[in-house]
Amino acid sequence: MEETLSSVEASLKSRILQRKRERNNLIPFNQLPLEIASNILWLSISDPWKRKITYSFLQRLGAISSVCSSWRALVEGSPRFWSTIEFRAPQPTILTQLEKSKSSPLEIKCFSDGAYHCAPTVGRGVGVPQLRLIESHTHRIRSLILSMPTTNGIISLLDKPAPMLEELRLTFVHCMFVEPLELFCGQAGRLKDVALENLPVRWDSKALVGLRSLSIKGLACSSTKVQALRLLEANPDLEKLDLEDLVVMEGFGDDDVPSAGGERIRVVMRKMRELRLFSLPFDLVRVVLGAIAIPSIRTFNLKCLFRGQPASRLLGPNIKHLVPPLLNRSRGTELAEIKFGKASLGLSIHLPRHKTPPIEIQLSNTETPTAGFEWLAENLFSSQNGLPTVGSGGAEAEGKEGMFQVSLGFGENFDMEVGSFVPILHRLSTVRVKTLTIDSACRGERLIKYLGKKKEGLQWPLPHLMSLTVAGYAYNTMASDLLTALQRRKSAAPSEETAAPQSAVHLPAPLEILDIGGLRGLDNKTQKALADCISKSGTFTRPSRQQRTYWDGNGEGWEDLDDDNGYDEDIYNTYGPLAMVSPYVW
């Protein structure tokens, strides 16, 4: 009896399984040709980077394999489903994948950062055994993405030809060797995208030819000037070049490259869209910028470490030819930020609807940052071919909000006592200065006196100044110079009730915002006199004791702090509780 029941039960299960298979075959997807169905399943799991999938490739592969037997058979019989190898997987699993992938191109991943969200995080002990497993398969690796603590075990992999390799991204925390590598014996003809961090390689390697993107970060560069130039010459179709935190050896730049007729021949990079040279020594930046010509560019990020070199050696002959594409990229800009530090100069140019500025130039460790600003102002803020200026039409005709503006800041202990910056500020006389900020520990008396004294003829310094801020903890001795300068500018400004004459383009505009939060210990009489120097509709911010008080600019709403309760009762009743925390009255 039991044998009969078991036989019937087995027969029923077999028939039920058969009916399920027949039902599954009626699903439209399972009626597709095997090649099309395989492509659909592969695309659903092979490119997780844009969809921020956080689980591993094998987990995704197991998910589709468990749907039904036909899908499982499809996965088992397709080598490419086993060609993505992650180092987090056990070694037996990796061996199985290498066997089932047959001759399919491999994608090796041992990487975890913001760009590759699904790649697993690996521990310190993971990596070397897995590298040994794939050494004999280097010839069929298409993508190699590794992020590991050390370079242990990597040399034997990089010392073999990789004719199918298209993408190479290697990141190491510690480098265990110094001698630069010849990648893949120079045999990686399909290589297009390269990113290397803390891995010394030969810049004239035959593998680094015809690239689409190149990123080299964080190592002592033993390459010579000749090798650097050959790297650029071998990659004229680069779309992205990123060199960061590199240190060149002593003597870099002493050698030279012979050229026809003794003239420099620049590499024209017509496809270049993003150039980033960040925290690089002067000599390397000079070589790179002097060797390339870029007709158009989307992003330019430069941070050069001068270490005593004059800015004119870099900015004059090496960036002059890059000015036209930078200006073309800046068309339509609304704001340029210029910041002076103790030994640095920063320029950022913002475009509407861009979260980060597409053009950033920072000159660091230079003894004369004003020399760099003079070159930038001469080339980028010239009235003829530079960025938009007041009176040039275009943005000005659209109204004040659409006009090009400059934000100018002096901080980080910038030494104004020398006063060398004063003459070069004349170059900003035709642009609208949205904000002028004098930060803490920056003696700005010379700048203030400069603003209050008319130049030869009718021209006033920075006539289109809109806002002035004394931030941080400034010296209150600046108050008298500030009051004198603002009173002179207001008396020379055209009346707000009448239309400004044509000649008023050289006269100072009424100040719209004055923030003296950094001037401590001023009496109310001085504060009131300073407040009278701005336009009637302007905003004035007083020095703070505990909290700030505010004035609407009409001359009748001036109130003192109530020492009993820490804020002014009339201001609270007029503007509500937000007036106690908001720095301005909007």
XYZ file of C-alpha atoms in Angstrom:
586
model
C 0.000 0.000 0.000
C 2.762 2.409 0.944
C 4.619 1.636 -2.244
C 1.496 2.410 -4.264
C 0.948 5.725 -2.480
C 4.587 6.684 -3.011
C 4.350 5.816 -6.669
C 1.152 7.850 -7.101
C 2.678 10.794 -5.204
C 5.801 10.746 -7.383
C 3.689 10.547 -10.517
C 1.557 13.503 -9.390
C 4.619 15.601 -8.573
C 6.108 14.824 -11.970
C 2.896 15.777 -13.755
C 2.542 18.977 -11.675
C 6.135 19.916 -12.491
C 5.485 19.221 -16.165
C 2.359 21.418 -16.111
C 4.329 24.234 -14.450
C 6.942 24.002 -17.168
C 4.284 24.114 -19.853
C 2.700 27.121 -18.129
C 6.058 28.875 -17.899
C 6.649 28.261 -21.580
C 3.457 30.225 -22.318
C 4.951 33.353 -20.674
C 5.865 35.789 -23.483
C 9.406 36.238 -22.146
C 10.141 32.512 -22.350
C 8.955 32.461 -25.938
C 11.750 34.833 -26.974
C 14.784 33.471 -28.795
C 17.418 32.310 -26.332
C 19.936 34.976 -27.397
C 17.453 37.832 -26.810
C 16.272 36.424 -23.484
C 19.895 35.998 -22.408
C 20.699 39.613 -23.313
C 17.732 40.895 -21.291
C 18.707 38.929 -18.199
C 22.348 39.961 -18.570
C 21.523 43.652 -18.835
C 19.297 43.421 -15.768
C 22.210 42.442 -13.533
C 25.429 43.448 -15.316
C 25.331 47.255 -14.941
C 24.302 48.120 -11.375
C 26.423 51.270 -11.010
C 23.829 53.748 -12.212
C 21.024 52.166 -10.193
C 22.942 52.142 -6.893
C 22.380 48.413 -6.280
C 24.213 47.473 -3.086
C 24.370 43.654 -3.183
C 26.968 41.586 -4.999
C 26.884 40.288 -8.543
C 26.567 36.656 -7.394
C 23.544 37.593 -5.300
C 21.924 39.200 -8.312
C 22.828 36.172 -10.398
C 21.286 33.848 -7.794
C 18.118 35.942 -7.764
C 17.343 35.473 -11.461
C 18.474 31.813 -11.407
C 15.886 30.950 -8.758
C 12.900 32.205 -10.746
C 12.373 29.064 -12.816
C 14.266 26.158 -14.367
C 14.378 27.725 -17.831
C 16.075 30.850 -16.494
C 18.445 28.725 -14.455
C 19.348 26.666 -17.524
C 19.852 29.853 -19.496
C 22.282 31.196 -16.863
C 24.133 27.905 -16.551
C 24.634 27.646 -20.298
C 25.820 31.249 -20.902
C 29.547 31.826 -20.138
C 29.242 35.588 -19.791
C 27.017 35.237 -16.697
C 30.073 33.838 -14.931
C 32.578 36.388 -16.243
C 32.150 38.974 -13.466
C 34.394 37.991 -10.565
C 34.331 39.706 -7.179
C 37.116 39.059 -4.698
C 34.693 38.736 -1.796
C 33.562 35.384 -3.184
C 35.212 32.209 -1.808
C 38.121 30.846 -3.814
C 36.232 27.669 -4.915
C 33.476 29.903 -6.286
C 35.999 31.971 -8.236
C 37.498 28.784 -9.703
C 34.002 27.648 -10.734
C 33.350 31.010 -12.380
C 36.638 30.891 -14.276
C 35.733 27.425 -15.562
C 32.142 28.264 -16.551
C 33.075 31.588 -18.164
C 35.187 29.630 -20.721
C 36.711 32.216 -23.109
C 34.400 35.150 -22.270
C 36.057 38.501 -21.356
C 36.445 38.852 -17.592
C 35.471 41.732 -15.331
C 37.483 41.657 -12.092
C 36.199 43.760 -9.193
C 37.693 44.318 -5.799
C 36.595 47.904 -5.348
C 34.356 49.981 -3.077
C 33.934 53.737 -3.316
C 31.361 56.359 -4.222
C 31.475 55.527 -7.940
C 31.011 51.765 -7.633
C 28.350 51.287 -4.975
C 27.799 47.585 -5.516
C 31.405 46.441 -5.314
C 32.087 44.694 -2.009
C 34.376 45.967 0.698
C 37.340 43.665 1.180
C 39.481 43.114 4.241
C 43.253 43.315 4.553
C 43.717 39.566 4.081
C 41.678 39.399 0.897
C 43.262 39.957 -2.498
C 46.575 38.121 -2.906
C 45.119 34.563 -3.193
C 42.469 35.818 -5.615
C 45.109 37.572 -7.712
C 46.975 34.290 -8.060
C 43.820 32.587 -9.318
C 43.340 35.042 -12.191
C 46.999 35.439 -13.184
C 46.729 32.812 -15.916
C 43.616 34.524 -17.298
C 45.124 38.016 -17.763
C 44.846 37.654 -21.538
C 41.036 37.749 -21.354
C 40.476 40.445 -18.704
C 38.340 43.275 -20.081
C 37.893 45.308 -16.880
C 40.218 45.305 -13.862
C 39.006 47.319 -10.854
C 41.004 46.786 -7.676
C 41.109 48.700 -4.401
C 43.445 47.016 -1.941
C 45.513 47.887 1.138
C 48.881 47.049 -0.466
C 50.377 46.197 -3.834
C 51.316 42.662 -2.732
C 50.746 40.211 -5.556
C 49.895 42.800 -8.189
C 53.193 42.822 -10.084
C 52.823 39.283 -11.414
C 49.399 40.240 -12.789
C 50.503 43.529 -14.371
C 53.552 41.867 -15.930
C 51.529 39.838 -18.440
C 49.958 40.944 -21.737
C 46.294 42.037 -21.552
C 45.167 42.409 -25.185
C 41.431 42.595 -24.282
C 41.734 45.080 -21.407
C 39.559 48.197 -21.820
C 39.233 49.576 -18.268
C 41.932 49.714 -15.572
C 41.321 51.231 -12.111
C 43.887 50.432 -9.424
C 43.895 52.007 -5.959
C 46.328 51.088 -3.197
C 46.865 52.496 0.283
C 50.506 51.401 0.532
C 52.901 50.848 -2.359
C 55.493 48.135 -1.707
C 57.848 48.991 -4.599
C 59.367 52.107 -6.131
C 60.560 51.119 -9.611
C 57.962 52.255 -12.211
C 56.147 49.468 -14.022
C 55.799 48.824 -17.721
C 52.103 47.900 -17.648
C 51.232 44.564 -19.252
C 54.532 44.464 -21.134
C 53.162 47.320 -23.212
C 50.533 45.010 -24.738
C 47.099 46.457 -23.940
C 45.946 47.770 -27.280
C 42.268 48.153 -26.341
C 42.849 50.099 -23.112
C 40.742 53.293 -22.969
C 40.125 54.275 -19.325
C 42.915 54.303 -16.719
C 42.877 55.415 -13.076
C 45.938 54.760 -10.904
C 46.495 55.734 -7.268
C 49.704 55.026 -5.352
C 51.051 52.854 -8.151
C 54.233 54.011 -9.926
C 54.163 53.340 -13.664
C 56.223 54.471 -16.614
C 54.560 57.491 -18.195
C 55.944 56.491 -21.570
C 54.519 52.976 -21.303
C 53.213 51.575 -24.565
C 50.056 50.554 -22.712
C 49.178 54.223 -22.040
C 48.441 55.071 -25.662
C 45.170 56.164 -27.281
C 43.357 56.604 -23.960
C 39.954 58.212 -23.416
C 40.455 59.103 -19.735
C 43.536 59.121 -17.518
C 43.836 59.692 -13.756
C 47.109 59.433 -11.796
C 47.130 60.277 -8.086
C 49.217 60.187 -4.971
C 52.790 59.144 -5.685
C 56.299 60.393 -6.217
C 56.605 60.814 -9.972
C 59.964 59.589 -11.196
C 59.098 60.378 -14.806
C 61.114 62.964 -16.699
C 59.852 65.900 -18.700
C 60.395 63.922 -21.899
C 58.231 61.065 -20.591
C 55.473 63.455 -19.509
C 55.400 65.065 -22.946
C 55.348 61.684 -24.663
C 52.390 60.654 -22.526
C 50.454 63.702 -23.718
C 51.512 63.216 -27.335
C 50.396 59.566 -27.237
C 46.874 60.505 -26.095
C 45.497 63.356 -28.241
C 41.941 62.002 -27.905
C 41.807 62.322 -24.110
C 38.435 63.506 -22.849
C 39.439 63.643 -19.171
C 42.865 64.169 -17.588
C 43.251 64.139 -13.801
C 46.674 64.502 -12.157
C 46.594 64.899 -8.374
C 49.012 64.959 -5.422
C 52.109 64.083 -7.433
C 55.666 64.921 -6.450
C 58.321 65.164 -9.151
C 61.930 64.212 -8.564
C 64.752 66.723 -8.441
C 65.856 67.680 -11.918
C 62.414 67.341 -13.505
C 62.256 69.732 -16.437
C 66.017 69.884 -16.949
C 65.768 67.671 -19.995
C 64.000 68.868 -23.081
C 62.380 67.545 -26.218
C 63.861 68.527 -29.576
C 61.362 70.176 -31.881
C 61.430 71.278 -35.485
C 62.816 74.790 -35.874
C 63.137 75.154 -32.108
C 59.412 76.011 -31.798
C 57.104 74.322 -29.324
C 54.493 72.102 -30.934
C 51.453 71.681 -28.703
C 49.251 68.606 -28.673
C 45.770 69.607 -29.807
C 43.225 67.790 -27.641
C 39.961 68.435 -29.438
C 37.945 66.028 -27.306
C 39.203 67.285 -23.923
C 36.266 68.175 -21.674
C 37.701 67.963 -18.173
C 41.207 68.945 -17.062
C 42.122 68.636 -13.385
C 45.612 69.447 -12.132
C 45.318 69.414 -8.350
C 48.071 69.972 -5.773
C 50.841 69.623 -8.321
C 54.321 71.131 -8.266
C 55.033 74.131 -10.419
C 57.345 72.335 -12.871
C 54.822 69.607 -13.705
C 51.948 72.056 -14.200
C 54.136 74.223 -16.413
C 55.021 71.250 -18.619
C 51.435 69.978 -18.951
C 49.785 73.326 -19.645
C 52.513 74.383 -22.023
C 52.258 71.185 -24.077
C 48.522 71.041 -24.812
C 45.985 73.120 -26.696
C 42.288 72.683 -25.923
C 39.720 74.184 -28.332
C 36.838 73.718 -25.855
C 36.536 72.592 -22.270
C 33.788 71.937 -19.724
C 35.733 71.712 -16.454
C 39.096 73.227 -15.584
C 40.476 72.708 -12.070
C 43.998 73.935 -11.355
C 45.820 74.008 -8.018
C 49.487 74.769 -8.491
C 52.086 74.707 -5.699
C 54.588 77.416 -6.603
C 57.055 77.072 -3.692
C 58.749 80.371 -4.390
C 58.398 80.364 -8.185
C 57.012 83.593 -9.707
C 53.489 83.281 -11.048
C 54.521 84.959 -14.313
C 56.578 81.876 -15.263
C 53.411 79.773 -15.324
C 50.637 82.156 -16.257
C 52.358 84.029 -19.052
C 53.635 81.523 -21.614
C 51.823 78.403 -20.444
C 48.168 79.390 -19.996
C 47.828 82.213 -22.516
C 46.662 79.845 -25.251
C 44.026 78.353 -22.881
C 42.297 81.701 -22.244
C 39.947 81.574 -25.293
C 38.413 78.180 -24.389
C 38.086 79.291 -20.756
C 36.268 82.440 -21.843
C 34.033 80.463 -24.189
C 33.136 78.157 -21.318
C 32.404 81.180 -19.105
C 29.859 82.770 -21.421
C 26.642 83.270 -19.498
C 28.386 83.206 -16.134
C 26.768 85.161 -13.301
C 29.451 85.104 -10.622
C 33.217 84.908 -10.249
C 34.735 84.450 -6.795
C 38.233 85.766 -6.107
C 39.884 84.986 -2.762
C 43.254 86.197 -1.522
C 45.116 84.273 1.162
C 48.448 84.755 2.858
C 50.267 82.942 0.058
C 47.465 81.901 -2.269
C 44.971 83.140 -4.805
C 41.743 81.404 -5.758
C 39.425 82.082 -8.685
C 36.123 80.258 -9.203
C 33.741 80.978 -12.080
C 30.139 79.865 -11.621
C 27.542 79.208 -14.288
C 23.776 79.200 -13.712
C 22.317 75.841 -12.719
C 25.754 74.399 -11.893
C 26.312 73.138 -8.360
C 30.095 73.329 -8.618
C 32.104 75.933 -10.535
C 33.323 74.538 -13.875
C 36.459 76.695 -13.705
C 38.644 76.820 -10.585
C 42.186 78.170 -10.429
C 44.173 78.179 -7.188
C 47.752 79.364 -6.880
C 49.313 78.233 -3.589
C 52.661 78.648 -1.834
C 53.403 81.757 -3.857
C 55.067 84.809 -2.367
C 53.177 87.202 -4.644
C 49.575 86.078 -5.175
C 48.742 89.540 -6.519
C 50.947 88.880 -9.550
C 48.759 85.936 -10.427
C 45.618 88.027 -9.980
C 47.011 90.708 -12.271
C 47.404 88.159 -15.057
C 43.939 86.656 -14.476
C 42.308 90.090 -14.375
C 44.111 91.216 -17.515
C 42.998 88.163 -19.481
C 39.586 87.293 -17.988
C 38.230 90.698 -16.954
C 39.348 92.851 -19.856
C 36.694 95.183 -21.224
C 37.078 93.980 -24.822
C 37.435 90.208 -24.905
C 36.876 89.182 -21.289
C 33.868 88.310 -19.189
C 30.798 90.608 -19.269
C 31.281 94.102 -17.837
C 29.007 96.978 -16.859
C 28.097 98.912 -19.981
C 28.885 96.058 -22.372
C 25.210 95.198 -22.918
C 24.062 91.601 -22.764
C 23.398 90.674 -19.169
C 23.025 94.287 -18.047
C 20.148 94.835 -20.439
C 18.273 91.989 -18.777
C 18.261 93.660 -15.367
C 20.359 93.657 -12.228
C 19.754 90.012 -11.356
C 21.153 88.727 -14.620
C 24.297 90.878 -14.559
C 27.735 89.358 -14.186
C 29.110 89.871 -10.673
C 32.368 89.339 -8.805
C 32.834 88.297 -5.188
C 36.155 89.552 -3.789
C 37.565 88.318 -0.482
C 40.716 89.063 1.519
C 41.396 86.603 4.294
C 43.682 83.977 5.785
C 46.059 86.636 7.141
C 46.563 88.245 3.744
C 49.103 91.038 4.202
C 47.526 94.282 3.044
C 50.245 96.425 4.561
C 52.400 95.987 1.489
C 49.594 97.446 -0.617
C 50.739 95.807 -3.849
C 47.183 94.637 -4.487
C 45.806 98.193 -4.768
C 46.836 99.026 -8.363
C 45.600 95.737 -9.800
C 42.105 96.256 -8.371
C 41.714 98.964 -11.006
C 41.069 96.136 -13.440
C 37.773 95.386 -11.653
C 36.429 98.881 -12.178
C 34.128 97.706 -14.992
C 32.525 94.754 -13.202
C 29.847 94.664 -10.544
C 31.482 93.638 -7.251
C 28.723 91.743 -5.497
C 30.607 91.292 -2.212
C 33.871 92.655 -0.860
C 34.902 90.766 2.280
C 37.763 91.636 4.619
C 38.310 88.671 6.905
C 39.862 88.242 10.326
C 43.505 89.126 11.056
C 43.684 91.044 7.786
C 44.687 94.692 8.209
C 42.493 96.354 5.616
C 43.134 100.052 6.277
C 44.970 100.483 2.967
C 42.099 98.884 1.062
C 39.542 101.070 2.834
C 41.551 104.228 2.071
C 41.824 103.085 -1.532
C 38.030 102.819 -1.822
C 37.555 106.398 -0.520
C 39.934 108.185 -2.840
C 39.095 109.076 -6.420
C 41.687 108.232 -9.019
C 42.951 110.597 -11.685
C 40.093 111.908 -13.746
C 36.533 110.911 -12.864
C 37.142 107.235 -12.105
C 36.405 105.954 -8.616
C 37.848 102.615 -7.426
C 35.405 99.719 -7.678
C 32.545 102.051 -8.656
C 30.049 99.173 -8.910
C 30.628 97.851 -5.391
C 27.328 96.489 -4.011
C 28.215 94.973 -0.625
C 31.020 95.401 1.913
C 31.643 92.974 4.781
C 34.145 93.228 7.612
C 34.143 89.680 8.992
C 35.951 87.733 11.681
C 37.582 89.858 14.358
C 38.889 93.004 12.661
C 40.727 95.942 14.169
C 38.298 98.654 15.235
C 40.870 101.271 14.208
C 39.555 100.616 10.698
C 36.250 102.273 11.603
C 37.379 105.879 11.094
C 38.936 105.097 7.696
C 35.830 103.135 6.723
C 33.509 105.991 7.704
C 35.532 108.545 5.786
C 35.692 106.373 2.667
C 31.965 105.578 2.648
C 30.975 109.197 3.243
C 33.108 110.298 0.297
C 31.631 107.638 -1.952
C 28.071 108.515 -0.976
C 28.593 112.217 -1.567
C 29.979 111.469 -5.034
C 27.265 108.959 -5.948
C 24.346 110.094 -8.134
C 21.084 110.789 -6.337
C 18.797 107.790 -5.884
C 15.703 109.864 -6.704
C 16.893 111.001 -10.131
C 18.104 109.083 -13.121
C 21.870 108.748 -13.272
C 23.554 110.741 -16.089
C 25.617 109.050 -18.773
C 28.847 110.092 -17.048
C 27.757 108.309 -13.842
C 29.351 105.085 -15.046
C 32.540 106.317 -13.385
C 30.805 107.356 -10.148
C 30.403 105.040 -7.143
C 27.036 103.313 -6.885
C 25.168 103.505 -3.552
C 26.191 100.666 -1.249
C 23.343 98.174 -0.805
C 24.721 96.012 2.045
C 27.144 96.944 4.825
C 28.092 94.288 7.374
C 30.520 95.427 10.100
C 30.082 92.344 12.266
C 33.844 92.085 12.686
C 34.320 95.604 14.070
C 33.988 95.188 17.819
C 33.651 97.929 20.418
C 32.125 100.644 18.223
C 29.877 103.219 19.885
C 26.341 103.749 18.628
C 27.175 107.137 17.146
C 29.790 105.639 14.832
C 27.511 102.766 13.897
C 24.697 105.183 13.061
C 27.042 107.261 10.907
C 28.140 104.151 9.005
C 24.528 103.098 8.511
C 23.750 106.485 6.955
C 26.312 105.745 4.204
C 24.304 103.021 2.451
C 21.302 103.366 0.167
C 17.869 103.996 1.653
C 16.715 100.492 0.784
C 19.966 98.870 1.890
C 20.721 96.503 4.769
C 23.087 97.250 7.642
C 24.406 94.659 10.101
C 25.817 95.927 13.380
C 28.714 94.461 15.371
C 27.613 91.649 17.631
C 27.876 91.400 21.372
C 25.562 88.470 21.955
C 23.196 88.731 18.999
C 22.949 91.035 16.014
C 20.468 93.830 15.539
C 19.153 95.097 12.250
C 18.140 98.258 10.538
C 15.910 98.651 7.518
C 17.886 101.603 6.132
C 15.131 104.244 6.478
C 16.755 106.145 9.337
C 13.877 105.786 11.772
C 14.083 102.166 12.887
C 17.421 102.389 14.700
C 17.303 100.683 18.071
C 19.845 99.770 20.732
C 20.311 96.414 22.325
C 18.239 95.843 25.411
C 20.865 94.724 27.904
C 18.213 93.164 30.124
C 16.806 90.590 27.749
C 19.459 90.391 24.993
C 17.288 91.609 22.114
C 15.289 94.621 21.127
C 11.586 94.389 21.885
C 10.575 96.671 19.027
C 12.516 94.588 16.487
C 10.862 91.430 17.799
C 7.379 92.956 17.491
C 8.114 94.358 14.033
C 9.835 91.409 12.362
C 8.762 88.471 14.520
C 10.915 85.782 16.173
C 12.858 85.068 12.949
C 14.530 88.461 13.287
C 16.397 87.127 16.307
C 18.170 84.408 14.293
C 18.276 85.749 10.736
C 21.382 87.843 9.974
C 19.504 90.255 7.692
C 16.121 91.852 7.232
C 14.970 90.639 3.848
